[in-house]
C-alpha atoms as one frame of an Amber mdcrd trajectory, in Angstrom:
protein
 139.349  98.827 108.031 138.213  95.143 107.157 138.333  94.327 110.765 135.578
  97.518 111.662 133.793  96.300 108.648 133.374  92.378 109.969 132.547  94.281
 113.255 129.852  96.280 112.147 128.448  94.164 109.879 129.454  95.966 106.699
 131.912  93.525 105.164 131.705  93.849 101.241 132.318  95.697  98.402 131.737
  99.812  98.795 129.737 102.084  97.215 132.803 103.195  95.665 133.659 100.547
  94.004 130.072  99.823  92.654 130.233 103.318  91.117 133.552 101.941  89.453
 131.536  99.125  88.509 129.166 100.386  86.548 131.123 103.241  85.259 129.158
 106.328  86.559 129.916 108.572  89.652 128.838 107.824  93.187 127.323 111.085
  93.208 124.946 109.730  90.075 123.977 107.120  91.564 122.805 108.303  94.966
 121.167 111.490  94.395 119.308 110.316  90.929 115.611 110.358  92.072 113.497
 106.996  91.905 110.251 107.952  90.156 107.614 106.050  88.178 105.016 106.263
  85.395 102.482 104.054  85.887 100.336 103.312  82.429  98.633 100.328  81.090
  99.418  98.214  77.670  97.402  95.824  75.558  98.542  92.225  76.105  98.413
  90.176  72.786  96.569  87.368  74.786  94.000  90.249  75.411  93.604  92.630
  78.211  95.851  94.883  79.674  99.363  95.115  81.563 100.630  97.775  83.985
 103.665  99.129  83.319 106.022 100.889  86.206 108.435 102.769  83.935 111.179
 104.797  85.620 112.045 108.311  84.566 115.359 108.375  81.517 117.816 109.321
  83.938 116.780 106.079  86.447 116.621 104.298  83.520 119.923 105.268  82.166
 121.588 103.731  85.510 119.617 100.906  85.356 120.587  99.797  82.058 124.245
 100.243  83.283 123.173  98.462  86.135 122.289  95.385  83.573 125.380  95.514
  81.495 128.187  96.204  83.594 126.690  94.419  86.798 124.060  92.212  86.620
 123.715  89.961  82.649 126.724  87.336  83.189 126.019  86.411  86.732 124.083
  82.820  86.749 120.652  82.247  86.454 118.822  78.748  86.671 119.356  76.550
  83.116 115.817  75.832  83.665 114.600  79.420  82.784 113.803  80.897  79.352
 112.750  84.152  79.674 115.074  87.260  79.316 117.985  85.504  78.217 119.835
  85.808  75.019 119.071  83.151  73.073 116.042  81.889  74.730 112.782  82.918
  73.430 108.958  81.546  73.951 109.264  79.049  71.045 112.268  77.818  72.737
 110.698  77.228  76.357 107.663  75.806  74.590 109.517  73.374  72.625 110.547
  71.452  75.844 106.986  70.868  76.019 106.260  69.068  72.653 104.479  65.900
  72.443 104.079  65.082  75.865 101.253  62.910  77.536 100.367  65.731  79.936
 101.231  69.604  80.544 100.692  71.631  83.383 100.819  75.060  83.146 101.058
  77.061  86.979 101.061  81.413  86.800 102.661  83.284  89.882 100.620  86.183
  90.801 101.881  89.679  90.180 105.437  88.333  89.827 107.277  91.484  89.600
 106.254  93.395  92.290 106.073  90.384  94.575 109.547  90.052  94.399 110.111
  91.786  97.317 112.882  94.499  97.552 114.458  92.449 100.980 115.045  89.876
  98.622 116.702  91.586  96.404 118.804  93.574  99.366 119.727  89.854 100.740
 120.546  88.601  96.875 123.480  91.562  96.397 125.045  90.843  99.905 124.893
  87.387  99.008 127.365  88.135  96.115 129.166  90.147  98.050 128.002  93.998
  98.134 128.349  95.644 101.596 125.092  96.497 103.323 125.790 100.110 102.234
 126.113  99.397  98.598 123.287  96.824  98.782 121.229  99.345 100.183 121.829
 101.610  97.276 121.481  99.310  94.700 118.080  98.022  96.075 117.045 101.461
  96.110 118.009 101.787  92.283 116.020  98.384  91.555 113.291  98.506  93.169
 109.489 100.766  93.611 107.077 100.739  96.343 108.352  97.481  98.110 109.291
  94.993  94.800 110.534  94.900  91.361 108.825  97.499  88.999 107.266  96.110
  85.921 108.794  98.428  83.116 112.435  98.623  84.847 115.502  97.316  82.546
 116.585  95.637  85.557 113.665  93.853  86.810 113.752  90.828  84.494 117.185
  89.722  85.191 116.862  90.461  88.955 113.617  88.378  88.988 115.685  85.165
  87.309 118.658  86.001  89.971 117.117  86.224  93.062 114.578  83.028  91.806
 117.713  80.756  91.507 117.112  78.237  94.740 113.178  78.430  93.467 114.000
  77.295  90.064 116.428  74.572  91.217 113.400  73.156  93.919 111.286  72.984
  91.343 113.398  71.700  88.700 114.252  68.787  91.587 110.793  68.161  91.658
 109.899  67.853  88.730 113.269  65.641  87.785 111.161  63.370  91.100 107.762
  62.986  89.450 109.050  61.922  85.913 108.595  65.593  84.304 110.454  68.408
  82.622 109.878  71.782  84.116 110.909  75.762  82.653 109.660  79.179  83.838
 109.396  82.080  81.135 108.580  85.151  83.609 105.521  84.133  85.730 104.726
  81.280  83.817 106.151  77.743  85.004 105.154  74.829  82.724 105.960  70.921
  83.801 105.664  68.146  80.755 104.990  64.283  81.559 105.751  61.877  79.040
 103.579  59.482  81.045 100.012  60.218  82.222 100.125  59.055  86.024  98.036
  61.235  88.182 100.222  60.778  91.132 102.980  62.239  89.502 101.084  65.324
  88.392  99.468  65.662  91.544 102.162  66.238  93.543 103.387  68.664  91.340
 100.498  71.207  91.666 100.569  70.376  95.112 104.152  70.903  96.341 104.812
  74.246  93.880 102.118  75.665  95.316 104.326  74.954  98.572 108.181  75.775
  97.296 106.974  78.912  95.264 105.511  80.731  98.600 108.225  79.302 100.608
 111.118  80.268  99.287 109.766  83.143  97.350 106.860  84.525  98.898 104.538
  84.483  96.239 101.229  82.611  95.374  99.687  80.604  92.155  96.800  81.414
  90.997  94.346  78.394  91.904  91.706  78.222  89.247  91.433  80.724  86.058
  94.975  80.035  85.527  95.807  76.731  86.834  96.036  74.489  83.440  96.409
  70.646  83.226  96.214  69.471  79.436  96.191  66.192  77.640  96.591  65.156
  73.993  93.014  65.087  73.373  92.844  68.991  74.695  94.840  71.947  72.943
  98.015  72.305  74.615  99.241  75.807  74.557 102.804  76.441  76.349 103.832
  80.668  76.588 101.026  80.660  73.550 102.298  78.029  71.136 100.782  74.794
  70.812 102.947  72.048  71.289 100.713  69.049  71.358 102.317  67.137  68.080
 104.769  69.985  66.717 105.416  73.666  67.553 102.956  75.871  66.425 100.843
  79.404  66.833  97.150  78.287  67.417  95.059  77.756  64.351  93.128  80.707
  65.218  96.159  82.984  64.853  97.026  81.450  61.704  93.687  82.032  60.546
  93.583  85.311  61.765  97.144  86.064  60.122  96.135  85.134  56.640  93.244
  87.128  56.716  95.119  90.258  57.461  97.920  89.678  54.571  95.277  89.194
  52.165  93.691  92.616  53.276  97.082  94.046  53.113  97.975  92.820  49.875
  94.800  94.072  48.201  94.908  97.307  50.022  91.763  96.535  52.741  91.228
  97.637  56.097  93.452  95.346  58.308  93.598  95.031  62.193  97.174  95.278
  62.036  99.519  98.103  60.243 102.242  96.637  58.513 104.802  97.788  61.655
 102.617  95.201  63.618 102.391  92.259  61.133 106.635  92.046  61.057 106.322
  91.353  64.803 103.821  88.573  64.049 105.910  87.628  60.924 109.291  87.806
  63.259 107.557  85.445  65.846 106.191  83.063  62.878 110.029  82.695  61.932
 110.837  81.957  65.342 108.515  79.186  65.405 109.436  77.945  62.140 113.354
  77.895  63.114 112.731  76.029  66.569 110.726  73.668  64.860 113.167  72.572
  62.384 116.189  72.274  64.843 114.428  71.231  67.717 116.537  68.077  68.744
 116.196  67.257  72.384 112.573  67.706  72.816 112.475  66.153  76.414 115.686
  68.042  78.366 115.427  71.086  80.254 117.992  74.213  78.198
């Protein structure tokens, strides 16, 4: 039987044994329709996201998927988002005090990630082509990773691996620190030399379609930010210390003191924990922040 699998092509673990895996029948797994509700969701930089969510039975399997298959195999040290223990205050805290900060966005990240990628990522750690197929099929909507899946955010770290190390390389060449949270890659210079920072933009522009497929946005979101400038990393300002922008501090206070004396605030009191849960964040990485200039 291994011999008729090198044959054909089909070397790897089975279907079977991925059911085993993840602890729900074969049966489950390939007759569980793929379908998708598309709706949008208010950013809190402003504007809106769209959100691919899979129906609960989908999304039951994929959270299996993530547990039993997918959250202890390696992703690049280099990357902050959707990892325990990493957070935005965390990537942005890498970024602290430095001379000059360039911020680069990849352009609709998630569905970019192409589902052949992801097919060629689970042979690669050893899934036949049958099971591979399956799970791609599990993962995946309309050609790349669906925004709203429990799987996408992992898979998009995974399969970003060799991209992450390239451009960790190339930063470690021009003098510079580099992290991605999601879309967002930031590189940090502790010295201001334009040929350094240069050849950044240029050559990620370069490694990012090459090995990934996808593009940067050239101009709305294309950042480079000195000292003199407000230097926001993943939202947080991190020109002197890590901190939310004045604005949102502001803008914070305001709405406690309509809370407290029983005013019309912009934010119900569900909505000000999260912004008091992310102020605590802050607070935390700024007092045990350490190693300000190495990569997690």
């Amino acid at each position: 039987m291994a011999f008729w699998s090198w044959i054909t092509g089909n070397a790897g673990r089975t279907p079977e044994e991925l059911a085993e895996r993840v602890g729900l029948s074969l049966s489950v797994l390939e007759s569980t329709p793929c379908t998708y509700q598309r709706f949008e969701i208010s950013k809190r930089s402003g504007g809106t996201r769209i959100i691919t969510a899979p129906n609960e039975d989908l999304k039951a399997i994929q959270r299996q998927l993530h547990r039993r298959l997918l959250k202890r195999l390696p992703v690049h040290p280099c990357v902050t988002g959707f990892r325990p223990g990493y957070s935005i205050a965390s990537n942005a805290a890498l970024h602290v005090g430095k001379a000059v900060v360039v911020r680069m966005d990849i352009r609709d990240f998630f569905p970019n990630t192409r589902a052949k990628r992801i097919t060629k990522y689970f042979r690669k750690i050893g899934w036949n082509r049958d099971s591979a197929a399956l799970l791609t099929r599990l993962c995946t909507h309309e050609g790349g990773l669906p925004q709203g899946a429990p799987t996408s955010p992992i898979l998009s770290n995974l399969v970003n691996y060799g991209m992450d190390a390239r451009l960790a390389g190339l930063a470690a060449l021009c003098h510079g620190v580099y992290t991605r949270y999601a879309d967002d890659m930031t590189f940090s210079f502790a010295e201001d030399r334009r040929e350094d920072h240069a050849a950044v933009i240029h050559l990620t522009k370069d490694i990012v379609y090459e090995v990934g497929g996808y593009k940067v946005h050239q101009k709305k979101k294309l950042r480079l930010l000195r000292p003199h400038q407000q230097q926001r990393v993943t939202g947080l300002v991190v020109n002197e210390k890590l901190a939310l922008p004045r604005k949102t501090r502001r803008w914070l206070r305001a709405v406690d003191h309509r809370l407290e004396t029983g005013g019309e605030a912009t934010l119900t009191p569900e909505q000000r924990q999260g912004w008091a849960a992310l102020e605590a964040m802050v607070a935390a990485q700024r007092k045990h922040q350490s190693t300000p200039n190495e990569a997690p």
